[in-house]
Coordinates of C-alpha atoms and ligand atoms in Angstrom, one line a residue:
M1 CA 40.7 7.4 16.9
T2 CA 37.9 5.9 15.2
S3 CA 36.5 2.7 17.1
D4 CA 36.6 0.5 14.8
F5 CA 40.4 0.9 14.4
A6 CA 40.8 0.4 18.1
R7 CA 42.1 -3.3 18.1
Y8 CA 45.5 -1.5 16.6
H9 CA 46.3 0.7 18.8
R10 CA 49.5 -0.3 19.6
Q11 CA 50.3 -0.7 16.0
M12 CA 49.3 3.0 15.3
L13 CA 51.3 4.1 17.9
L14 CA 54.6 3.1 15.5
P15 CA 54.6 6.6 13.3
A16 CA 55.1 4.7 10.2
F17 CA 51.6 3.9 10.5
G18 CA 49.0 6.3 12.1
E19 CA 45.6 6.7 12.2
D20 CA 46.4 6.8 8.3
G21 CA 48.6 3.8 7.7
Q22 CA 45.8 1.9 9.7
A23 CA 43.3 3.4 6.4
R24 CA 45.3 2.2 4.4
L25 CA 45.7 -1.2 5.6
R26 CA 42.3 -1.5 5.3
N27 CA 41.6 -0.7 2.2
S28 CA 44.0 -3.0 0.9
C29 CA 43.6 -6.6 -0.8
V30 CA 46.5 -9.2 -0.7
L31 CA 46.9 -12.0 -2.5
I32 CA 48.3 -15.7 -0.5
L33 CA 49.8 -17.8 -3.2
G34 CA 49.6 -21.1 -1.1
C35 CA 48.5 -21.5 2.4
G36 CA 51.2 -23.5 4.0
A37 CA 54.0 -23.0 6.1
L38 CA 54.7 -19.8 4.7
G39 CA 51.5 -18.5 3.7
S40 CA 49.2 -19.8 7.2
V41 CA 51.8 -17.7 9.2
A42 CA 51.7 -14.5 6.5
V43 CA 47.6 -14.8 6.2
D44 CA 47.7 -15.0 10.4
M45 CA 49.7 -11.7 10.5
L46 CA 48.3 -9.9 7.7
A47 CA 45.0 -10.3 9.2
R48 CA 45.5 -9.4 12.3
A49 CA 47.2 -6.5 10.7
G50 CA 44.1 -4.9 9.9
V51 CA 44.5 -5.7 5.8
G52 CA 41.0 -5.3 4.4
H53 CA 40.8 -7.9 1.8
I54 CA 42.8 -11.3 1.9
I55 CA 42.6 -13.5 -1.5
I56 CA 44.3 -17.0 0.3
A57 CA 44.7 -19.4 -2.9
D58 CA 46.1 -22.7 -2.7
R59 CA 44.9 -26.6 -3.4
D60 CA 46.1 -28.6 -1.0
F61 CA 44.3 -30.8 2.1
V62 CA 45.3 -30.3 6.1
E63 CA 46.9 -33.3 6.7
L64 CA 48.9 -34.2 10.1
T65 CA 52.5 -33.1 9.1
N66 CA 51.4 -29.6 8.4
L67 CA 50.8 -29.2 11.8
Q68 CA 54.2 -29.1 12.7
R69 CA 54.5 -25.2 11.1
Q70 CA 51.3 -24.4 9.9
V71 CA 50.2 -22.2 12.5
L72 CA 47.3 -21.8 11.6
F73 CA 45.7 -25.6 11.1
D74 CA 44.5 -27.5 14.3
E75 CA 44.3 -31.4 14.9
D76 CA 40.5 -30.2 13.4
D77 CA 40.6 -29.2 10.4
V78 CA 42.7 -32.6 9.6
A79 CA 40.2 -35.1 11.1
R80 CA 37.4 -33.0 8.7
A81 CA 40.0 -32.8 5.7
L82 CA 39.3 -29.7 5.1
P83 CA 40.9 -27.6 2.3
K84 CA 44.0 -25.1 3.2
A85 CA 42.2 -22.1 1.9
I86 CA 38.9 -22.9 3.5
A87 CA 40.2 -23.8 6.8
A88 CA 42.8 -20.5 6.9
K89 CA 38.9 -18.2 6.2
Q90 CA 37.2 -19.9 8.8
K91 CA 40.2 -19.2 11.7
I92 CA 40.1 -15.3 10.3
A93 CA 36.9 -15.0 10.5
K94 CA 37.0 -15.5 14.3
I95 CA 40.6 -13.9 14.9
N96 CA 39.5 -10.5 12.5
S97 CA 35.7 -10.6 11.7
A98 CA 36.4 -7.5 9.9
V99 CA 38.4 -8.5 6.8
R100 CA 37.0 -10.2 4.0
V101 CA 38.7 -13.6 3.0
T102 CA 38.3 -14.7 -0.3
A103 CA 39.2 -18.7 0.2
V104 CA 39.9 -20.5 -3.7
V105 CA 40.5 -24.3 -3.9
D106 CA 42.0 -24.6 -7.0
D107 CA 46.4 -25.2 -8.6
I108 CA 47.7 -22.0 -9.4
N109 CA 48.6 -22.1 -13.1
H110 CA 48.5 -19.6 -16.5
T111 CA 45.3 -19.9 -17.1
N112 CA 44.2 -18.7 -13.7
I113 CA 46.8 -16.8 -11.9
E114 CA 45.2 -13.1 -13.8
R115 CA 42.0 -13.7 -12.4
L116 CA 42.5 -14.9 -8.7
A117 CA 45.1 -11.7 -8.7
S118 CA 42.6 -9.5 -10.0
G119 CA 42.3 -6.5 -7.3
A120 CA 45.6 -7.9 -5.5
D121 CA 47.8 -4.4 -4.4
V122 CA 50.4 -7.1 -3.5
F123 CA 51.1 -11.0 -3.8
V124 CA 52.7 -12.9 -0.7
D125 CA 54.6 -15.7 -2.0
G126 CA 53.8 -19.5 -0.2
L127 CA 54.2 -21.2 -2.8
D128 CA 56.6 -24.4 -3.1
N129 CA 57.5 -24.8 -7.0
W130 CA 59.6 -22.8 -9.2
E131 CA 57.1 -22.5 -12.4
A132 CA 54.8 -20.8 -10.3
R133 CA 57.1 -18.5 -8.6
Y134 CA 58.3 -17.3 -12.2
L135 CA 54.1 -17.2 -13.0
A136 CA 53.5 -14.7 -9.7
N137 CA 56.9 -12.7 -11.4
D138 CA 56.0 -12.6 -14.7
L139 CA 52.5 -11.5 -13.8
A140 CA 53.9 -8.6 -10.9
V141 CA 56.2 -7.4 -13.9
K142 CA 53.8 -7.5 -16.2
S143 CA 50.9 -5.8 -13.5
A144 CA 53.5 -3.5 -11.8
R145 CA 52.4 -4.6 -8.5
P146 CA 54.5 -6.1 -5.7
Y147 CA 55.7 -9.9 -5.0
V148 CA 57.2 -10.8 -2.0
Y149 CA 59.0 -14.4 -2.7
G150 CA 59.4 -16.0 0.4
A151 CA 61.0 -20.2 0.0
A152 CA 62.2 -22.5 3.5
V153 CA 63.2 -25.7 3.2
G154 CA 65.1 -27.3 6.1
T155 CA 66.7 -25.3 8.4
T156 CA 66.9 -22.7 6.0
G157 CA 64.9 -19.8 4.3
M158 CA 65.3 -16.4 1.7
S159 CA 63.0 -13.6 1.0
F160 CA 63.0 -10.5 -1.3
A161 CA 61.0 -8.1 -2.5
V162 CA 60.0 -7.6 -5.9
L163 CA 59.0 -3.8 -6.9
P164 CA 59.1 -3.7 -10.1
Y165 CA 59.5 -0.8 -12.3
G166 CA 55.6 1.4 -11.7
S167 CA 54.4 -0.3 -8.3
G168 CA 52.4 2.0 -6.9
A169 CA 55.8 4.1 -5.6
A170 CA 55.2 6.9 -7.6
E171 CA 54.8 9.4 -4.9
W172 CA 58.0 7.7 -3.0
E173 CA 59.9 7.7 -6.8
T174 CA 59.3 11.6 -7.0
R175 CA 59.9 12.7 -3.0
A176 CA 63.6 10.0 -3.8
G177 CA 63.7 11.4 -7.3
G178 CA 64.5 8.1 -8.6
S179 CA 63.1 4.7 -9.3
L180 CA 62.5 2.8 -6.7
A181 CA 62.3 -0.4 -8.8
T182 CA 64.2 -3.9 -7.4
P183 CA 65.5 -7.0 -9.7
C184 CA 62.9 -9.3 -10.1
L185 CA 62.9 -12.9 -9.7
R186 CA 64.4 -14.2 -12.6
C187 CA 67.4 -11.5 -12.3
L188 CA 68.2 -12.8 -9.2
F189 CA 68.2 -16.1 -10.1
G190 CA 67.9 -17.1 -13.6
E191 CA 66.6 -19.6 -15.3
A192 CA 64.4 -22.1 -13.3
P193 CA 66.5 -24.7 -11.8
P194 CA 66.1 -29.1 -13.8
P195 CA 62.9 -31.0 -12.3
G196 CA 64.4 -32.8 -9.1
T197 CA 67.7 -30.6 -8.8
S198 CA 65.8 -28.7 -6.0
A199 CA 65.2 -29.9 -2.3
T200 CA 61.6 -29.9 -0.6
C201 CA 60.1 -30.1 2.3
D202 CA 58.9 -33.5 1.9
T203 CA 62.0 -34.8 0.7
V204 CA 64.6 -33.4 3.7
G205 CA 62.5 -32.1 5.8
V206 CA 61.4 -27.9 6.9
M207 CA 62.0 -27.2 10.9
G208 CA 59.1 -24.8 11.3
P209 CA 60.8 -21.6 13.0
A210 CA 62.8 -21.3 9.4
A211 CA 59.1 -21.1 7.6
A212 CA 57.7 -18.9 9.8
I213 CA 61.1 -16.2 10.4
V214 CA 60.8 -16.2 6.7
A215 CA 56.7 -15.5 6.5
N216 CA 56.6 -12.6 8.8
F217 CA 59.6 -10.5 6.9
Q218 CA 57.6 -11.2 4.2
V219 CA 54.6 -10.2 6.6
A220 CA 56.7 -6.6 7.3
E221 CA 58.2 -6.3 3.9
T222 CA 54.6 -5.8 2.3
L223 CA 53.0 -4.1 5.4
K224 CA 56.0 -1.2 4.8
I225 CA 54.5 -1.5 0.9
L226 CA 50.4 -1.1 1.8
T227 CA 51.6 1.7 3.7
G228 CA 53.0 3.1 1.4
N229 CA 57.0 3.0 3.2
F230 CA 58.3 1.9 0.1
G231 CA 61.8 3.8 0.9
Q232 CA 62.2 1.1 4.0
V233 CA 61.7 -2.1 1.9
R234 CA 64.7 -4.2 2.4
R235 CA 67.0 -4.3 -0.9
T236 CA 69.1 -6.9 -0.7
L237 CA 68.0 -10.9 -0.4
L238 CA 66.9 -12.3 3.2
N239 CA 69.0 -15.5 3.2
I240 CA 69.8 -17.2 6.6
D241 CA 69.8 -20.4 8.0
L242 CA 68.8 -21.1 11.5
W243 CA 71.0 -24.0 12.4
T244 CA 74.7 -22.4 11.7
N245 CA 72.9 -19.2 12.7
E246 CA 74.3 -17.8 9.3
I247 CA 72.6 -14.6 7.9
P248 CA 74.5 -13.3 4.7
Q249 CA 73.3 -10.4 3.1
L250 CA 73.4 -10.7 -0.5
S251 CA 73.0 -7.0 -2.2
P252 CA 71.2 -7.8 -5.6
G253 CA 71.8 -4.4 -6.8
K254 CA 70.2 -2.0 -9.3
V255 CA 67.7 -3.7 -11.6
D256 CA 69.3 -1.9 -14.3
N257 CA 72.4 -4.1 -13.8
H258 CA 69.9 -6.7 -14.7
S259 CA 70.3 -6.3 -18.2
H260 CA 69.9 -9.3 -19.9
C261 CA 66.5 -10.5 -18.3
P262 CA 64.1 -11.9 -20.3
C263 CA 61.1 -11.0 -17.7
C264 CA 61.6 -6.7 -16.5
R265 CA 63.9 -5.9 -19.1
E266 CA 62.5 -7.5 -22.7
R267 CA 58.5 -8.3 -21.0
Q268 CA 58.4 -11.9 -22.0
F269 CA 55.9 -13.2 -19.9
D270 CA 56.9 -17.2 -20.4
Y271 CA 55.1 -18.8 -17.3
L272 CA 52.5 -16.3 -17.6
D273 CA 52.0 -16.8 -21.1
G274 CA 51.8 -20.7 -20.7
K275 CA 55.7 -21.0 -22.7
A276 CA 57.9 -22.1 -19.9
G277 CA 56.8 -24.5 -16.7
S278 CA 54.2 -27.5 -17.4
S279 CA 51.6 -28.8 -19.5
A280 CA 49.3 -31.2 -17.7
A281 CA 47.5 -33.4 -19.8
V282 CA 45.1 -36.2 -17.4
L283 CA 44.9 -39.6 -19.3
C284 CA 41.2 -40.6 -19.8
G285 CA 40.2 -43.2 -18.5
R286 CA 43.3 -43.7 -16.7
N287 CA 42.9 -42.6 -12.9
A288 CA 46.5 -40.6 -14.3
V289 CA 47.4 -37.3 -15.4
Q290 CA 51.2 -37.0 -17.9
L291 CA 52.9 -33.7 -16.5
R292 CA 55.6 -32.0 -19.4
H293 CA 58.1 -29.4 -19.2
R294 CA 57.5 -26.8 -22.1
Q295 CA 61.2 -25.8 -22.7
R296 CA 62.9 -29.4 -22.1
P297 CA 65.2 -29.6 -19.6
D298 CA 69.2 -31.3 -20.6
S299 CA 68.9 -33.9 -18.7
V300 CA 66.9 -35.1 -15.1
D301 CA 69.4 -37.4 -12.7
L302 CA 67.1 -40.0 -11.9
A303 CA 69.5 -42.1 -9.1
A304 CA 69.4 -38.9 -7.4
I305 CA 65.6 -38.6 -7.0
A306 CA 65.3 -42.5 -6.4
E307 CA 68.0 -41.9 -3.6
R308 CA 66.0 -39.2 -1.9
L309 CA 62.3 -40.7 -2.7
S310 CA 63.5 -44.2 -1.5
K311 CA 62.3 -42.5 1.6
H312 CA 58.7 -42.6 0.9
G313 CA 57.6 -45.6 -0.8
E314 CA 59.0 -48.9 -3.1
I315 CA 61.0 -47.8 -6.2
I316 CA 62.0 -48.8 -9.8
A317 CA 65.1 -47.6 -11.0
S318 CA 66.6 -48.0 -14.7
E319 CA 68.6 -45.5 -16.7
F320 CA 64.7 -44.9 -18.8
M321 CA 62.9 -44.0 -16.2
L322 CA 61.8 -44.2 -12.2
R323 CA 59.1 -45.5 -11.0
A324 CA 57.5 -44.6 -7.1
F325 CA 55.0 -46.1 -5.4
I326 CA 54.0 -43.9 -3.3
K327 CA 51.2 -44.4 -0.4
E328 CA 50.3 -40.4 1.4
H329 CA 47.5 -39.8 3.9
G330 CA 45.4 -43.0 2.4
N331 CA 46.3 -42.4 -1.2
D332 CA 47.9 -44.6 -3.4
Y333 CA 49.9 -42.8 -5.9
E334 CA 52.0 -44.4 -8.7
L335 CA 55.0 -41.6 -9.9
T336 CA 56.5 -42.5 -13.3
L337 CA 59.7 -39.9 -14.3
F338 CA 61.9 -39.5 -17.2
P339 CA 65.0 -38.2 -17.6
D340 CA 64.0 -35.5 -20.0
G341 CA 61.5 -34.6 -17.1
R342 CA 58.4 -35.6 -18.3
A343 CA 56.1 -37.4 -15.1
M344 CA 53.1 -39.4 -14.8
V345 CA 51.3 -39.6 -11.8
K346 CA 48.8 -42.1 -11.5
G347 CA 46.0 -42.2 -8.8
T348 CA 44.5 -39.0 -9.9
D349 CA 42.5 -37.8 -12.8
D350 CA 43.1 -34.1 -10.8
P351 CA 45.6 -32.2 -12.7
G352 CA 46.6 -29.8 -9.1
V353 CA 47.0 -33.3 -7.5
A354 CA 49.3 -34.3 -9.3
R355 CA 51.5 -31.0 -9.6
S356 CA 51.1 -31.0 -6.1
V357 CA 52.7 -34.5 -5.6
Y358 CA 54.9 -34.3 -8.4
A359 CA 56.3 -30.5 -6.7
R360 CA 56.4 -31.7 -3.3
L361 CA 57.9 -35.4 -4.1
V362 CA 60.6 -34.1 -7.2
G363 CA 60.8 -30.8 -6.9
A364 CA 59.9 -28.1 -9.2
Ligands
ZN401 ZN1 64.3 -9.4 -14.3

């Protein structure tokens, strides 16, 4: 055992790891998409496990309400108003200085995700909205790289490791004599739910352990993938409720059963190509950003969204629009929603901030 690896002794005792597995981890690169409740746990564990390079992409800053569950951060990060990606990088430097961390403070969208993911072997999902998830799924399928989905809200969590065709499992596939490919996220969930229909941690809350257990599941799957143990990757959708103690397992089956998937069967990468999802337009001189869905949703239930947002601030609602006056961490935002899913966020001229406010309060 080389002295470089001494700290990993307990992990290398595991037969599936050994010195060879540890060397594989050192030569690996993982992209963390979002460094919140899931991402901060994943970064911590992957750095401790000895993944050589971690790219952390997140657009938000550490806030007091994050500390209940985002274990990598502390009150000092809040006081310094550090971006999460930067705070995470500083923590990892103290935890495992051998790990190279690239911190990217940016909104993840179709114009930059391919560049962000350059060199990454696996994508770990710490995202808070469907649009970005389907974008990551598009890139995973297109570039044949694994993508480990995860989501937690309330007391529930879900996770699934997407192994697209050709995603580095070639040696195992040859041995197994068949394909290891799994369904992709669009096979599993179909079209993204209309805006405003998904619960978010900001509107219904989240229990810390629900997020932590999902993130640790994601890390375990990522370690299996990176050490070449593709055969051990779970083939079912993890779907847990820590409050009711339900842990049902859904079997998504073989990818061949999902012959109509536009992404992994038809190879249409609508999100990556910028044909699906939302576009953001900065409204010059008005300190506002307009968000518009490229594929117009059927209709948005403004009354239901108004009900949820009423806990956050003053609401003006009619059948034609909903306006919410939100005070968040010293900033005032005016969020206007229209039945066709269009939204206007006043109080910022940064599309990333506008997307963040929308994703957290409305659900995208
Ligand atoms: Zn698919």
